[in-house]
Amino acid sequence: LLTRLAAKKKIFQEPKRANQVEQVLAEYAKCIKRCSHLGTAMTGALLFSVVGGKMSEGINFSDDLGRCVIMVGMPYPNIRSPELQEKMAYLDKTMPKIAGQAPGRRLIESLCMKAVNQSIGRAIRHQKDFASIVLLDHRYARPAVFNKLPQWIRSRTQVKATFG
């Protein structure tokens, strides 16, 4: 699949070292601009990154820099983190269950969906900006998860039972 994609799009990936982020972003942006003006076989670029990785904070992919966001799976936080375990335990002790769901579990789901919404927001930066959003995980269709997406996304979402 990557070989077929690479025939049409230059592929970039999040670098292992933080000091390489700016260079990768600059090359990515240059490729996007060059491909849109030259009319070559290359029709753009793909940038693979990880939610919560080096490219997850303060980077703007507006306009042609981000026309599609694909979320593969759900970016749940590390539930083994001692800090998160303490927060969950505190919430479970002090807050009631809602619809049978413990408050600590709701916190984890909320943190996950906050990361999803931030990732979507990296590509759609202003009123006239646009991007396709592909959420590749059946769990996004669950009402408790789906309802954590912004209304303007929910109202335009199509849920498909199969893909391809």
Short mmCIF file of C-alpha atoms in Angstrom, two decimals:
data_model
loop_
_atom_site.label_atom_id
_atom_site.label_comp_id
_atom_site.label_asym_id
_atom_site.label_seq_id
_atom_site.Cartn_x
_atom_site.Cartn_y
_atom_site.Cartn_z
CA LEU A 1 0.00 0.00 0.00
CA LEU A 2 2.78 2.45 0.90
CA THR A 3 4.52 1.72 -2.40
CA ARG A 4 1.34 2.58 -4.33
CA LEU A 5 0.86 5.76 -2.28
CA ALA A 6 4.51 6.77 -2.77
CA ALA A 7 3.98 6.70 -6.56
CA LYS A 8 1.51 9.60 -6.18
CA LYS A 9 2.50 11.36 -2.96
CA LYS A 10 5.78 12.11 -1.26
CA ILE A 11 5.69 10.44 2.15
CA PHE A 12 6.97 12.16 5.29
CA GLN A 13 6.92 10.85 8.83
CA GLU A 14 7.33 12.34 12.24
CA PRO A 15 11.06 12.32 13.04
CA LYS A 16 12.49 10.41 15.96
CA ARG A 17 14.39 13.45 17.26
CA ALA A 18 12.64 16.67 18.26
CA ASN A 19 15.35 18.83 16.64
CA GLN A 20 14.34 17.44 13.21
CA VAL A 21 10.67 18.51 13.38
CA GLU A 22 11.17 21.94 11.79
CA GLN A 23 13.16 20.46 8.89
CA VAL A 24 10.52 17.79 8.15
CA LEU A 25 7.73 20.38 8.31
CA ALA A 26 9.59 22.74 5.99
CA GLU A 27 10.23 19.98 3.44
CA TYR A 28 6.59 18.85 3.68
CA ALA A 29 5.27 22.40 3.11
CA LYS A 30 7.68 22.93 0.20
CA CYS A 31 6.55 19.68 -1.41
CA ILE A 32 2.85 20.61 -1.06
CA LYS A 33 3.43 24.00 -2.71
CA ARG A 34 5.67 22.59 -5.46
CA CYS A 35 3.30 19.73 -6.35
CA SER A 36 0.30 22.02 -6.62
CA HIS A 37 2.08 24.28 -9.13
CA LEU A 38 4.06 21.88 -11.31
CA GLY A 39 1.44 19.47 -12.61
CA THR A 40 3.77 16.49 -12.13
CA ALA A 41 2.89 12.85 -11.35
CA MET A 42 3.26 13.75 -7.67
CA THR A 43 -0.06 15.12 -6.44
CA GLY A 44 0.96 16.18 -2.95
CA ALA A 45 2.36 14.66 0.19
CA LEU A 46 1.42 12.52 3.17
CA LEU A 47 2.63 13.22 6.68
CA PHE A 48 2.40 10.39 9.20
CA SER A 49 2.54 11.36 12.85
CA VAL A 50 1.45 10.09 16.24
CA VAL A 51 -1.16 11.72 18.47
CA GLY A 52 0.76 13.09 21.43
CA GLY A 53 4.06 12.87 19.53
CA LYS A 54 6.56 15.52 18.59
CA MET A 55 4.22 17.07 15.99
CA SER A 56 1.18 17.24 18.22
CA GLU A 57 1.61 20.64 19.84
CA GLY A 58 1.35 24.09 18.29
CA ILE A 59 1.57 23.07 14.65
CA ASN A 60 -0.86 24.51 12.12
CA PHE A 61 -1.80 22.52 9.00
CA SER A 62 -4.24 25.04 7.54
CA ASP A 63 -5.33 25.24 3.92
CA ASP A 64 -3.41 22.96 1.54
CA LEU A 65 -1.10 21.70 4.30
CA GLY A 66 -3.90 19.57 5.74
CA ARG A 67 -6.74 18.39 3.54
CA CYS A 68 -7.32 15.05 5.27
CA VAL A 69 -6.90 13.77 8.82
CA ILE A 70 -7.04 10.02 9.32
CA MET A 71 -7.28 8.80 12.91
CA VAL A 72 -6.41 5.11 13.08
CA GLY A 73 -7.72 3.75 16.36
CA MET A 74 -8.38 5.86 19.42
CA PRO A 75 -5.58 7.72 21.25
CA TYR A 76 -6.37 6.67 24.81
CA PRO A 77 -3.99 7.96 27.50
CA ASN A 78 -1.70 5.61 29.39
CA ILE A 79 -3.96 4.29 32.15
CA ARG A 80 -0.91 2.94 34.00
CA SER A 81 0.28 6.48 34.64
CA PRO A 82 0.33 6.98 38.43
CA GLU A 83 -0.99 10.54 38.03
CA LEU A 84 -3.93 9.39 35.91
CA GLN A 85 -4.66 6.49 38.26
CA GLU A 86 -4.84 8.92 41.19
CA LYS A 87 -7.22 11.22 39.30
CA MET A 88 -9.43 8.27 38.35
CA ALA A 89 -9.49 6.93 41.92
CA TYR A 90 -10.37 10.38 43.29
CA LEU A 91 -13.19 10.86 40.77
CA ASP A 92 -14.53 7.35 41.38
CA LYS A 93 -14.64 8.05 45.13
CA THR A 94 -16.19 11.51 44.96
CA MET A 95 -18.47 11.48 41.90
CA PRO A 96 -21.49 9.33 41.05
CA LYS A 97 -21.68 6.93 38.13
CA ILE A 98 -23.62 8.25 35.14
CA ALA A 99 -25.46 5.72 32.99
CA GLY A 100 -23.47 2.97 34.71
CA GLN A 101 -20.12 4.49 33.76
CA ALA A 102 -17.56 5.30 36.45
CA PRO A 103 -16.25 8.89 36.52
CA GLY A 104 -12.65 7.67 36.07
CA ARG A 105 -13.64 5.88 32.87
CA ARG A 106 -15.39 9.03 31.60
CA LEU A 107 -12.17 10.97 32.27
CA ILE A 108 -10.17 8.56 30.10
CA GLU A 109 -12.72 8.80 27.30
CA SER A 110 -12.76 12.61 27.55
CA LEU A 111 -8.96 12.82 27.38
CA CYS A 112 -9.00 10.55 24.33
CA MET A 113 -11.61 12.61 22.53
CA LYS A 114 -9.86 15.85 23.44
CA ALA A 115 -6.81 14.52 21.56
CA VAL A 116 -9.00 13.53 18.59
CA ASN A 117 -10.64 16.96 18.44
CA GLN A 118 -7.28 18.72 18.71
CA SER A 119 -5.92 16.61 15.85
CA ILE A 120 -8.90 17.50 13.67
CA GLY A 121 -8.44 21.15 14.61
CA ARG A 122 -4.86 21.14 13.34
CA ALA A 123 -6.19 20.86 9.77
CA ILE A 124 -9.30 23.04 9.97
CA ARG A 125 -8.05 26.42 11.17
CA HIS A 126 -10.53 29.01 9.87
CA GLN A 127 -14.08 29.34 8.58
CA LYS A 128 -13.23 28.78 4.90
CA ASP A 129 -10.75 25.96 5.55
CA PHE A 130 -11.78 22.37 4.87
CA ALA A 131 -10.51 18.83 5.34
CA SER A 132 -11.83 15.30 5.18
CA ILE A 133 -11.85 13.56 8.54
CA VAL A 134 -11.64 9.76 8.59
CA LEU A 135 -12.09 8.06 11.96
CA LEU A 136 -11.01 4.45 11.49
CA ASP A 137 -12.37 2.60 14.49
CA HIS A 138 -15.86 1.23 15.11
CA ARG A 139 -15.79 2.72 18.64
CA TYR A 140 -16.23 6.25 17.21
CA ALA A 141 -19.84 5.24 16.36
CA ARG A 142 -20.69 4.58 20.02
CA PRO A 143 -23.02 7.36 21.23
CA ALA A 144 -20.86 8.20 24.29
CA VAL A 145 -17.83 8.69 22.03
CA PHE A 146 -19.60 10.17 18.99
CA ASN A 147 -21.28 12.82 21.15
CA LYS A 148 -17.86 14.10 22.24
CA LEU A 149 -17.17 15.29 18.69
CA PRO A 150 -18.14 18.92 18.03
CA GLN A 151 -21.67 19.42 16.70
CA TRP A 152 -20.42 20.81 13.38
CA ILE A 153 -18.58 17.52 12.80
CA ARG A 154 -21.35 15.24 14.11
CA SER A 155 -23.88 16.84 11.79
CA ARG A 156 -21.71 16.04 8.75
CA THR A 157 -20.57 12.56 9.79
CA GLN A 158 -21.34 9.39 7.88
CA VAL A 159 -20.97 6.14 9.83
CA LYS A 160 -20.13 3.15 7.63
CA ALA A 161 -20.33 -0.43 8.92
CA THR A 162 -17.77 -1.58 6.36
CA PHE A 163 -14.93 0.12 4.55
CA GLY A 164 -13.73 -0.37 1.01
#
